[in-house]
PDB file of C-alpha atoms and ligand atoms in Angstrom:
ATOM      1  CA  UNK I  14     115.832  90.595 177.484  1.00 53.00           C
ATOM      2  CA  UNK I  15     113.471  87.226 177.036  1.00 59.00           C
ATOM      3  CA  UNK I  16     111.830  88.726 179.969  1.00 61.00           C
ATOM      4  CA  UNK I  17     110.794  92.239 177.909  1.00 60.00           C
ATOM      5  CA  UNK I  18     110.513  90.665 174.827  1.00 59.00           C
ATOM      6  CA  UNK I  19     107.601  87.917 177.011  1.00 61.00           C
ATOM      7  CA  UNK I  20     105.632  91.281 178.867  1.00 60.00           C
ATOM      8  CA  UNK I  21     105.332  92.835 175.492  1.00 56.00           C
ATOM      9  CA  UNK I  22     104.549  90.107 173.969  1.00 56.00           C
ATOM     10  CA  UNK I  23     101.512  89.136 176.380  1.00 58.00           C
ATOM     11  CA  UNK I  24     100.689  92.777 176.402  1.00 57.00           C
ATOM     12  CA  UNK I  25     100.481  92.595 172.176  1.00 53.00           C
ATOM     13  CA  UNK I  26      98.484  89.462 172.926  1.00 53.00           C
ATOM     14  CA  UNK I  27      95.746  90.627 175.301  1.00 51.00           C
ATOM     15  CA  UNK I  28      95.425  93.511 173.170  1.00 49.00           C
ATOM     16  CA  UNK I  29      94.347  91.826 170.248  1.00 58.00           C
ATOM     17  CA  UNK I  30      91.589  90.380 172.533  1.00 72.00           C
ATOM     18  CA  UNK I  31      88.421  91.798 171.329  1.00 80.00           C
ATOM     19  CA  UNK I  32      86.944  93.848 174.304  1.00 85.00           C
ATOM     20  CA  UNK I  33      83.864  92.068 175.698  1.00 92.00           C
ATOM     21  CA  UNK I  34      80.824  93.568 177.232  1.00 91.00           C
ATOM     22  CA  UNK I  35      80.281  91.818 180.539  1.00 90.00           C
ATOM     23  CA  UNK I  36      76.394  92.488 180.480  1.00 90.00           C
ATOM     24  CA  UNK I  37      75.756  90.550 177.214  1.00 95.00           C
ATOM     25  CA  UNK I  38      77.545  86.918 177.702  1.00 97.00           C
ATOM     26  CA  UNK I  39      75.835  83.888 176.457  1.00 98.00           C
ATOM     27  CA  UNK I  40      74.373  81.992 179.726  1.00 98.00           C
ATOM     28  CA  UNK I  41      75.241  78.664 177.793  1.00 98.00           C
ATOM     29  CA  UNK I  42      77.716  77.997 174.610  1.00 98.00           C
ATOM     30  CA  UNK I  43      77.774  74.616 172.730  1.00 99.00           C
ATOM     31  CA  UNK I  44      80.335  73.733 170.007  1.00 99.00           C
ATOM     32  CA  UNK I  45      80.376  71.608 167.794  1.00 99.00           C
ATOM     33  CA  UNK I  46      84.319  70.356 168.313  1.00 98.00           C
ATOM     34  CA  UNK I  47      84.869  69.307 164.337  1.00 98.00           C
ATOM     35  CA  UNK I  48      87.983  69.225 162.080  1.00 98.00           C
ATOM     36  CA  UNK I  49      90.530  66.651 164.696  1.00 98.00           C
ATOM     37  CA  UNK I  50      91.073  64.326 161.546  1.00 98.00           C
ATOM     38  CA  UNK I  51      91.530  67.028 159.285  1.00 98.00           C
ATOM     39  CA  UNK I  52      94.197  68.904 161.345  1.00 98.00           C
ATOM     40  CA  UNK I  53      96.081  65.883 161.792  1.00 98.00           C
ATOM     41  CA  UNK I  54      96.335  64.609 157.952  1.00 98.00           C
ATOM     42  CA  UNK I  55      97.315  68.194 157.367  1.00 98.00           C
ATOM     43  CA  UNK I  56     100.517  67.282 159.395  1.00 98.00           C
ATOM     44  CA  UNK I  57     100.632  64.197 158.371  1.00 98.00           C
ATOM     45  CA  UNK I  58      99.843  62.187 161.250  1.00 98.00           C
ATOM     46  CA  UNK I  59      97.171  59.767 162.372  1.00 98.00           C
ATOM     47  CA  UNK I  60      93.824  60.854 163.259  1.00 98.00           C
ATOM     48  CA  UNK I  61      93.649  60.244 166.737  1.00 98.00           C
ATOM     49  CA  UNK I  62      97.088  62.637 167.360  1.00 98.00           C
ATOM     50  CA  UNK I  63      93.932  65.466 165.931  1.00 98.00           C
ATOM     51  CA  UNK I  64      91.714  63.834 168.714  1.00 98.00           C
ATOM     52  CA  UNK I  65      95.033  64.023 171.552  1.00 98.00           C
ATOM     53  CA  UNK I  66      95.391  67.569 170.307  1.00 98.00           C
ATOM     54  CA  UNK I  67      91.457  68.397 170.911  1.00 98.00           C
ATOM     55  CA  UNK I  68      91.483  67.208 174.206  1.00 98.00           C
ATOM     56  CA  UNK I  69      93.799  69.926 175.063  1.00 98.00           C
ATOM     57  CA  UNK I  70      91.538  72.534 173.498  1.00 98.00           C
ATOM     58  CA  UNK I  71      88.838  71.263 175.458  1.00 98.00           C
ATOM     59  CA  UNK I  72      90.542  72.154 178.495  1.00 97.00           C
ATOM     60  CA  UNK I  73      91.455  75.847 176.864  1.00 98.00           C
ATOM     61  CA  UNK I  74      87.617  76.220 176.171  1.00 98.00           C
ATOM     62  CA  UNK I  75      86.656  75.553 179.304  1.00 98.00           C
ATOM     63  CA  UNK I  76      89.108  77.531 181.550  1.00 97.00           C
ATOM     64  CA  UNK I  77      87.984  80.670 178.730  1.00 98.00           C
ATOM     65  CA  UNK I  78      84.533  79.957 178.892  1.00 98.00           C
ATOM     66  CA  UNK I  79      84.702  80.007 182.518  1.00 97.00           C
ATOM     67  CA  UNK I  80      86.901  83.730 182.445  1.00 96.00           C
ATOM     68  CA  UNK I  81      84.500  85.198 180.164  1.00 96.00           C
ATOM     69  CA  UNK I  82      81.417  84.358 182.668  1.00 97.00           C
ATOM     70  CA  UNK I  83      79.445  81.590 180.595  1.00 98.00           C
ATOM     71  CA  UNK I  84      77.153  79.861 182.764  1.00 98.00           C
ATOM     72  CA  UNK I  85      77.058  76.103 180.689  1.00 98.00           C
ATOM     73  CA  UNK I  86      79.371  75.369 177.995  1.00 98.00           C
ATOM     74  CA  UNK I  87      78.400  72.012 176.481  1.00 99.00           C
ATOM     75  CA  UNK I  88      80.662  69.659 173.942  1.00 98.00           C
ATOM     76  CA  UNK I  89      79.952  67.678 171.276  1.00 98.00           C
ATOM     77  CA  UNK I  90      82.423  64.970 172.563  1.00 98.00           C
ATOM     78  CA  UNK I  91      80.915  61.793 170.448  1.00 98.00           C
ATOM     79  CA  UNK I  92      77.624  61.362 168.701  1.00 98.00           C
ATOM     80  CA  UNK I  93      75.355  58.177 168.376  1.00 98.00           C
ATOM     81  CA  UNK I  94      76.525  58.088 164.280  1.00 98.00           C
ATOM     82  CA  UNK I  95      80.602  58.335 165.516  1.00 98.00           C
ATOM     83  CA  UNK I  96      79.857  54.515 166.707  1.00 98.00           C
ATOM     84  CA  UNK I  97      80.454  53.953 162.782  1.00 98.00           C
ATOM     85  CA  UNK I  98      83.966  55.006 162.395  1.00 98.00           C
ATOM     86  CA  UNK I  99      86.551  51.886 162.576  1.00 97.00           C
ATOM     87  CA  UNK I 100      87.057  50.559 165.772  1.00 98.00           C
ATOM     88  CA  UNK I 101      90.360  51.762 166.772  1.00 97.00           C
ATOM     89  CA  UNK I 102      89.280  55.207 166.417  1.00 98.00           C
ATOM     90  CA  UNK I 103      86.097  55.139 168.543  1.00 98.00           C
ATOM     91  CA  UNK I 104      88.271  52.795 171.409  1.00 98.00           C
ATOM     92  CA  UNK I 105      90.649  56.088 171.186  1.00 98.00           C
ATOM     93  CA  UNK I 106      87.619  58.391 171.715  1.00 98.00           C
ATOM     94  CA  UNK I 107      86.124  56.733 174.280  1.00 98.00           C
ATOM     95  CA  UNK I 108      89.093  56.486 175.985  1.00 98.00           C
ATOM     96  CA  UNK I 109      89.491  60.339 176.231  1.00 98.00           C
ATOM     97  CA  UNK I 110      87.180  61.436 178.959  1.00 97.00           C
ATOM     98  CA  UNK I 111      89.069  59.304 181.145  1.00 97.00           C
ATOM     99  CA  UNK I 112      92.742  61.073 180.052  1.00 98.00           C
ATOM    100  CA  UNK I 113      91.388  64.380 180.417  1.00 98.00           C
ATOM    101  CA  UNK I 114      89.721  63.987 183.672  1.00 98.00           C
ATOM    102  CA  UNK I 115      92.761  62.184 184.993  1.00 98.00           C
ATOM    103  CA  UNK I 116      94.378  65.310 183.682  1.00 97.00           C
ATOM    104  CA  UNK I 117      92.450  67.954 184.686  1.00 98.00           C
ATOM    105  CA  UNK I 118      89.891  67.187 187.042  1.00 98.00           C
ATOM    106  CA  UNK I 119      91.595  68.313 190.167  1.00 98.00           C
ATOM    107  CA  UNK I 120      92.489  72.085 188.554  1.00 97.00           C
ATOM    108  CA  UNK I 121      88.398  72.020 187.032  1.00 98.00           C
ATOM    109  CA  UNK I 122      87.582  70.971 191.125  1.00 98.00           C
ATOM    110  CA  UNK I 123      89.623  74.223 191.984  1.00 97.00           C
ATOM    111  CA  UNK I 124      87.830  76.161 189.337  1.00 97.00           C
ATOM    112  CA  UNK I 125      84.055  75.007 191.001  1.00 98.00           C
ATOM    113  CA  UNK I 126      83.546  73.839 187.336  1.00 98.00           C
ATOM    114  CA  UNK I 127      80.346  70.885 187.757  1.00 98.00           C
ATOM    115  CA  UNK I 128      80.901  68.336 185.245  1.00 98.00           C
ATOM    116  CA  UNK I 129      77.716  66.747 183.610  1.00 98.00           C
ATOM    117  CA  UNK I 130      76.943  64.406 180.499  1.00 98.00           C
ATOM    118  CA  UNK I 131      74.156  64.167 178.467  1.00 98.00           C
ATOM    119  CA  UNK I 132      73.455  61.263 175.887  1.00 98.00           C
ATOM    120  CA  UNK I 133      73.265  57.395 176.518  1.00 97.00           C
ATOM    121  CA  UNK I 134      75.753  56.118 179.200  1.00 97.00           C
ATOM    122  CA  UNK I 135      74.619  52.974 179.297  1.00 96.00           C
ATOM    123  CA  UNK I 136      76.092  52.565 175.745  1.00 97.00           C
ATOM    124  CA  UNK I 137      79.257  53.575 176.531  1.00 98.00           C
ATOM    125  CA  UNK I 138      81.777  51.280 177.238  1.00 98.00           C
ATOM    126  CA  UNK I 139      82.319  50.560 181.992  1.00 98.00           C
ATOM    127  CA  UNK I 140      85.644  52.663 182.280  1.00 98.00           C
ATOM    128  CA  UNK I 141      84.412  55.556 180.182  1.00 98.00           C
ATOM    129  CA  UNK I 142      81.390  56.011 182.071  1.00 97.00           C
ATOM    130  CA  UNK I 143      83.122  55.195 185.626  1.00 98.00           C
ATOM    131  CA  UNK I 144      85.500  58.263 184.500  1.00 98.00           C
ATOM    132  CA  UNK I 145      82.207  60.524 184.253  1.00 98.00           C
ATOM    133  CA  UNK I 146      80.458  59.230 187.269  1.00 98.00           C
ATOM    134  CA  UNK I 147      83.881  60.241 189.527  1.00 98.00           C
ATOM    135  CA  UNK I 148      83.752  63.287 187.874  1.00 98.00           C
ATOM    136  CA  UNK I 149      80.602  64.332 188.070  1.00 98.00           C
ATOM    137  CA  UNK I 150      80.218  62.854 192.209  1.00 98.00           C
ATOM    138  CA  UNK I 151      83.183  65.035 192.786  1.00 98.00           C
ATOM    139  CA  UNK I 152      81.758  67.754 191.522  1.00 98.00           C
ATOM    140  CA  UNK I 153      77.687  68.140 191.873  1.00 98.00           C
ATOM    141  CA  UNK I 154      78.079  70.956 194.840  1.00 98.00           C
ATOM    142  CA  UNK I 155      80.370  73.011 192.291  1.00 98.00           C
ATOM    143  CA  UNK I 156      78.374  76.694 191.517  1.00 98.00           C
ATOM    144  CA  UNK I 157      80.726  77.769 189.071  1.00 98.00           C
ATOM    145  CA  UNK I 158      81.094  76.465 185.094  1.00 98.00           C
ATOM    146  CA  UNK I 159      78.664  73.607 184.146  1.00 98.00           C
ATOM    147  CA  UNK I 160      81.056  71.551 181.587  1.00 98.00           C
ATOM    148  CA  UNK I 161      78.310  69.460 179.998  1.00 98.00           C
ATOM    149  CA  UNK I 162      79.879  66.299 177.626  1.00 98.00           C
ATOM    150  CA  UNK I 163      77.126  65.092 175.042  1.00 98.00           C
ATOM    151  CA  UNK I 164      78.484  61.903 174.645  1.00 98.00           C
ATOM    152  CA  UNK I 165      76.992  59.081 172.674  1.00 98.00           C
ATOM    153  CA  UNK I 166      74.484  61.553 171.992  1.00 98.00           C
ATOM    154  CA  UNK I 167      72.035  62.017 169.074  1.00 98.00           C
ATOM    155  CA  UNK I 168      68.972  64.727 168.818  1.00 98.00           C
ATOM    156  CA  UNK I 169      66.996  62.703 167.076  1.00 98.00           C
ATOM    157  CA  UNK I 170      67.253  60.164 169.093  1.00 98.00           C
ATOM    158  CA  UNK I 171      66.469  62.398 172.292  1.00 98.00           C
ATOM    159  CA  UNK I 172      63.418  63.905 170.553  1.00 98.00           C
ATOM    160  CA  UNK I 173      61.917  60.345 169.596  1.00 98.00           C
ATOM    161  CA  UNK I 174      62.525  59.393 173.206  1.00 98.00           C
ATOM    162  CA  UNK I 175      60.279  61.978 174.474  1.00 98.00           C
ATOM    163  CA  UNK I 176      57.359  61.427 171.457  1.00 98.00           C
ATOM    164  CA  UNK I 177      57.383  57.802 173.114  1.00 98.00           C
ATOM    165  CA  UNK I 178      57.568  58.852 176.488  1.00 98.00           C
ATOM    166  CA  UNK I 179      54.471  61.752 175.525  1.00 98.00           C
ATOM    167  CA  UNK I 180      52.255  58.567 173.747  1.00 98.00           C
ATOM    168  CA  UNK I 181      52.802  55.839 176.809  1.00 98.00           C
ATOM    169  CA  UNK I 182      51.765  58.261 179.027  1.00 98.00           C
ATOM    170  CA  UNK I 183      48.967  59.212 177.125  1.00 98.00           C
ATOM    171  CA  UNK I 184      47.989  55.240 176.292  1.00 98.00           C
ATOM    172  CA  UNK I 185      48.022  54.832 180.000  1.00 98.00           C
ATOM    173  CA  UNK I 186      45.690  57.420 180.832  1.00 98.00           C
ATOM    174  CA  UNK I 187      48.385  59.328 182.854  1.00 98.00           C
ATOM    175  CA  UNK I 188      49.249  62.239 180.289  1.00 98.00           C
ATOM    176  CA  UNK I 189      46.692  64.396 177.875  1.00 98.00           C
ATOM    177  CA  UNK I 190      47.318  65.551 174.626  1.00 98.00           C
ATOM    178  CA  UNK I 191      47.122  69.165 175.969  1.00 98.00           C
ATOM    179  CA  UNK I 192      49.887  68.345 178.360  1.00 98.00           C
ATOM    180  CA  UNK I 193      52.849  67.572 176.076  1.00 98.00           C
ATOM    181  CA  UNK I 194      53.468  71.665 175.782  1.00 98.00           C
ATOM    182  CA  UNK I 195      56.878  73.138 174.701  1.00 98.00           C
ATOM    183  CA  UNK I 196      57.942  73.300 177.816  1.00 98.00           C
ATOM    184  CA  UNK I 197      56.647  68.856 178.799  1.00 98.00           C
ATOM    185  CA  UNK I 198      59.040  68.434 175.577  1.00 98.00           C
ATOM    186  CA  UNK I 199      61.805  70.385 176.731  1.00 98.00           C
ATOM    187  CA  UNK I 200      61.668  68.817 180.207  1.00 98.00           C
ATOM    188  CA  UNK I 201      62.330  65.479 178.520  1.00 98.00           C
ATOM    189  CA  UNK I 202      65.156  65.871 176.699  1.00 98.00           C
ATOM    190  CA  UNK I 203      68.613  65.090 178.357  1.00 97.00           C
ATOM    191  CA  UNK I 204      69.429  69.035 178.482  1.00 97.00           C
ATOM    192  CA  UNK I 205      65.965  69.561 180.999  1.00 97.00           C
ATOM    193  CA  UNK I 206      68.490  71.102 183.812  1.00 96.00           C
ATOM    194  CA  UNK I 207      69.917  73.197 180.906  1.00 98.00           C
ATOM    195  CA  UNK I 208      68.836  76.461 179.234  1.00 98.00           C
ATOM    196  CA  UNK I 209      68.771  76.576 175.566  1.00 98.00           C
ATOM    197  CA  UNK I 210      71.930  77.315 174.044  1.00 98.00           C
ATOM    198  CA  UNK I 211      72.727  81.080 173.439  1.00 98.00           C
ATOM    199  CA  UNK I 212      75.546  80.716 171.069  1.00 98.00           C
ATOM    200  CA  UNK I 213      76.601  77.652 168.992  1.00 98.00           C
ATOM    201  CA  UNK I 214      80.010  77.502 168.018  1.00 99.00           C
ATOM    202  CA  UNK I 215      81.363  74.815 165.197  1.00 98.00           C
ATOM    203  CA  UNK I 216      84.752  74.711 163.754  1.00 98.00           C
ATOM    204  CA  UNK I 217      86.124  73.433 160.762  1.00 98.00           C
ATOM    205  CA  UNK I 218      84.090  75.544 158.070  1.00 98.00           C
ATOM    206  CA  UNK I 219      82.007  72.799 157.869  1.00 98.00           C
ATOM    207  CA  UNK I 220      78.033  74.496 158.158  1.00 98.00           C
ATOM    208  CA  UNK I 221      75.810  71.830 158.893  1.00 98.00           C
ATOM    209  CA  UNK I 222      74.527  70.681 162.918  1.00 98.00           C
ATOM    210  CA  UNK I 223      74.950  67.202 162.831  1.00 98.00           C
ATOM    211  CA  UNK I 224      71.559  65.858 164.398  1.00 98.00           C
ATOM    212  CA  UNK I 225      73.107  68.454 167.612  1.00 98.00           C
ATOM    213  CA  UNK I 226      70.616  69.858 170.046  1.00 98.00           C
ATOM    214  CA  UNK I 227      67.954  70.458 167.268  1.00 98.00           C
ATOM    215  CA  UNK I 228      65.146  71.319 169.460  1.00 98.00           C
ATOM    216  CA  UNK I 229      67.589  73.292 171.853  1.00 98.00           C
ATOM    217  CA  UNK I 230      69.167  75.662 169.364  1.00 98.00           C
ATOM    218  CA  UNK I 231      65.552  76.832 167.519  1.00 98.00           C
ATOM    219  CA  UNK I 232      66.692  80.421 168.417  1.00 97.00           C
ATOM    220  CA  UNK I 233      70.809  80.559 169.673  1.00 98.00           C
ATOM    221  CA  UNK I 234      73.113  82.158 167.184  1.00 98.00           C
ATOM    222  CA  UNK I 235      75.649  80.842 165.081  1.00 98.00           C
ATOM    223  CA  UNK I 236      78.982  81.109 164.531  1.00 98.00           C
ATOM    224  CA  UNK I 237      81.321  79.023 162.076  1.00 98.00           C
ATOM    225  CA  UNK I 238      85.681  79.492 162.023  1.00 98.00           C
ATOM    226  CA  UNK I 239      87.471  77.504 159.044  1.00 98.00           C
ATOM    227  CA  UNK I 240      90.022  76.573 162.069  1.00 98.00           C
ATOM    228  CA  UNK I 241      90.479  72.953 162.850  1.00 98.00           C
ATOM    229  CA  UNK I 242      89.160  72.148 166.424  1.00 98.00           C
ATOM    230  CA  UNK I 243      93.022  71.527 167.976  1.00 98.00           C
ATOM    231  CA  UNK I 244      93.696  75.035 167.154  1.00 98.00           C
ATOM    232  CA  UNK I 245      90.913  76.485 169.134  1.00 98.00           C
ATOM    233  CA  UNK I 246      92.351  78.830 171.437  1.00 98.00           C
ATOM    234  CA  UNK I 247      90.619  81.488 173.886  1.00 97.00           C
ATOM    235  CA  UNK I 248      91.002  84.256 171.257  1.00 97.00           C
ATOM    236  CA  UNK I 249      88.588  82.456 169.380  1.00 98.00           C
ATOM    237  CA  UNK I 250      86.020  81.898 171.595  1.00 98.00           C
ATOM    238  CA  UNK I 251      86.467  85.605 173.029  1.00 97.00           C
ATOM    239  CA  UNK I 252      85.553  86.267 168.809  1.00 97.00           C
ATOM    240  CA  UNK I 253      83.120  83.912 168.879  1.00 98.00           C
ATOM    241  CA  UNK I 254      81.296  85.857 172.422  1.00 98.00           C
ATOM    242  CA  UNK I 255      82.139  89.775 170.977  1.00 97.00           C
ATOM    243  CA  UNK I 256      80.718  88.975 166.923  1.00 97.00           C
ATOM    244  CA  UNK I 257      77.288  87.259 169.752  1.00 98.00           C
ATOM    245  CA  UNK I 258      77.319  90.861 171.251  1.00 97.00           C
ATOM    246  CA  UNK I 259      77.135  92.328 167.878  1.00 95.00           C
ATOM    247  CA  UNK I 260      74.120  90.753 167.178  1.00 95.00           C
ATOM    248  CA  UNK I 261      70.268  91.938 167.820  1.00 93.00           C
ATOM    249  CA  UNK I 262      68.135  88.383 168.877  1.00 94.00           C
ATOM    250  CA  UNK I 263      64.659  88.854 168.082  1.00 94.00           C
ATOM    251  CA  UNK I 264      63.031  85.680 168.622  1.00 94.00           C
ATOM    252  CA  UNK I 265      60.690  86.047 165.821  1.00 93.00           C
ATOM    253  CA  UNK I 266      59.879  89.456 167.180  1.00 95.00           C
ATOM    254  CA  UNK I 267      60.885  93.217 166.170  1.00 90.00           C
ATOM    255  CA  UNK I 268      63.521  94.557 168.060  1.00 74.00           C
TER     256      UNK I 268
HETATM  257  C1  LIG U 569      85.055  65.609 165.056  1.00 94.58           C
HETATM  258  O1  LIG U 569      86.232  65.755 164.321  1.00 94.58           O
HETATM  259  C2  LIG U 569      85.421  65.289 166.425  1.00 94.58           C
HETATM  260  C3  LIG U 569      85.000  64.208 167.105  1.00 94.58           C
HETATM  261  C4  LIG U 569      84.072  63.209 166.584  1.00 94.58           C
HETATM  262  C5  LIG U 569      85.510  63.930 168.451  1.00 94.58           C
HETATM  263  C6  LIG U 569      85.598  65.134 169.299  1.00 94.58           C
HETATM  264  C7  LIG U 569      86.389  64.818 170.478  1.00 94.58           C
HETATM  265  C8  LIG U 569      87.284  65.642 171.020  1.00 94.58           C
HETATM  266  C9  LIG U 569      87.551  66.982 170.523  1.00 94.58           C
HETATM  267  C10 LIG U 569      88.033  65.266 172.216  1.00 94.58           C
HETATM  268  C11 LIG U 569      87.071  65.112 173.335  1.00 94.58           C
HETATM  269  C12 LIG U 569      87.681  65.232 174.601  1.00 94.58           C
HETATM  270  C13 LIG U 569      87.087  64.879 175.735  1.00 94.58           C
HETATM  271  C14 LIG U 569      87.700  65.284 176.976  1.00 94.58           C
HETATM  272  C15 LIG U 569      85.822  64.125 175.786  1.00 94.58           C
HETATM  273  P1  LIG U 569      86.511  64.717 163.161  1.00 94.58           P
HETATM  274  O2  LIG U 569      87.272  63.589 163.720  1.00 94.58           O
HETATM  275  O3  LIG U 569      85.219  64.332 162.514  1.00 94.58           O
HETATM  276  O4  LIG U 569      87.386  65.566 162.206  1.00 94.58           O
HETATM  277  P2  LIG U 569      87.355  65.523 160.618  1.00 94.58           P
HETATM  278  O5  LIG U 569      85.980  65.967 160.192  1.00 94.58           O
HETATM  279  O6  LIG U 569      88.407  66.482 160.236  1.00 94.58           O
HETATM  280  O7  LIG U 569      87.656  64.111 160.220  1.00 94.58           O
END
């Protein structure tokens, strides 16, 4: 009877899937992983049980993201304002990598996922950054799923980097105004090896971008859920991809 009851009911489930056309996937999705704290005073419970709970929907994003076809799928893990939150919580945070890729990083090595960070690891604190380095040695010859951390990152931040980068190289002779292009910009950002974003994704009904990939998401499409971050399941992301097909990108164009 349980046995009925569990076909049917993953039948009901995949159903309810919206159908997905496999010509039209975003090459790269980034989300903005918001609303941990808020899930977990809902229920009462400290904030970094929200940040436990997102962990595990990091790992149901990925293995999704990865079903679906998308090419790069890149986090907002911790930004370079989060280091302002009481200590406690940001020891909890930075603590995470290193759970989930104790976790999960055999089953992502059996997936050919290739883990990458961008951001400021020399900020972070040694065991945080050793748990990156592992993971992303152990997995630089992977093809598949490019499951890219920003962590300790901050746009701003990247995009000042490369205006001093552009002027020492032109005080030194070495660079001309004509050279810093678009394209010398992007190259010196942290996401060079990356496309621009497709699709941005950010929970928690919360509309803002939080100093995320400014430069990178000039033309990807948004998309906004009031769900909390811990609840984000692959139905949602499978929304998030078929409302993306929906839409006509123009680029400033006509279509
Ligand atoms: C924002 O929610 C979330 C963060 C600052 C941390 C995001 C981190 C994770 C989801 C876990 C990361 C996991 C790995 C593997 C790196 P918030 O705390 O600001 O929520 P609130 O706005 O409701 O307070």
């Amino acid at each position: 009877m349980i046995k009925v009851f569990q076909s049917w009911w993953k039948k009901e489930q995949k159903q309810t899937l919206p159908s997905l056309s496999k010509d039209n996937v975003p090459s790269h999705v980034a989300i903005i992983m918001d609303g941990n704290g808020r899930w977990a005073n809902r229920r009462g419970l400290p904030r970094i049980v929200g940040h436990q709970n997102g962990m595990k929907a990091v790992k149901r994003a990925a293995i999704a993201a990865d079903e679906i076809g998308i090419k790069f799928l890149t986090l907002y893990a911790f930004s370079t304002e989060n280091w302002k939150r009481p200590k406690d919580e940001v020891d909890f945070l930075m603590r995470l990598p290193e759970e989930f890729l104790a976790i999960e990083l055999e089953e992502l090595i059996e997936k050919n996922v290739r883990i990458q960070m961008m951001g400021h690891p020399e900020e972070l604190p040694k065991h945080t950054i050793a748990a990156m380095e592992e993971a992303m040695r152990r997995t630089k010859h992977n093809t598949g799923l490019v499951l890219n951390f920003a962590l300790n990152y901050g746009s701003r931040r990247e995009i000042n980097d490369a205006f001093k980068e552009a002027a020492k190289g032109i005080a030194a002779g070495t660079l001309s105004p004509d050279d810093v292009t678009e394209e010398w910009i992007g190259a010196h950002l942290h996401s060079s090896e990356l496309p621009d974003p497709d699709l941005l994704i950010r929970t928690s009904g919360e509309l803002r971008l939080s100093n995320f990939m400014l430069w990178q998401l000039a033309y990807s499409e948004l998309w906004f859920t009031d769900i909390y971050w811990p609840e984000f399941t692959k139905d949602h992301l499978f929304q998030a991809v078929a409302e993306f097909q929906r839409r006509t990108r123009r680029y400033g164009g006509l279509s």
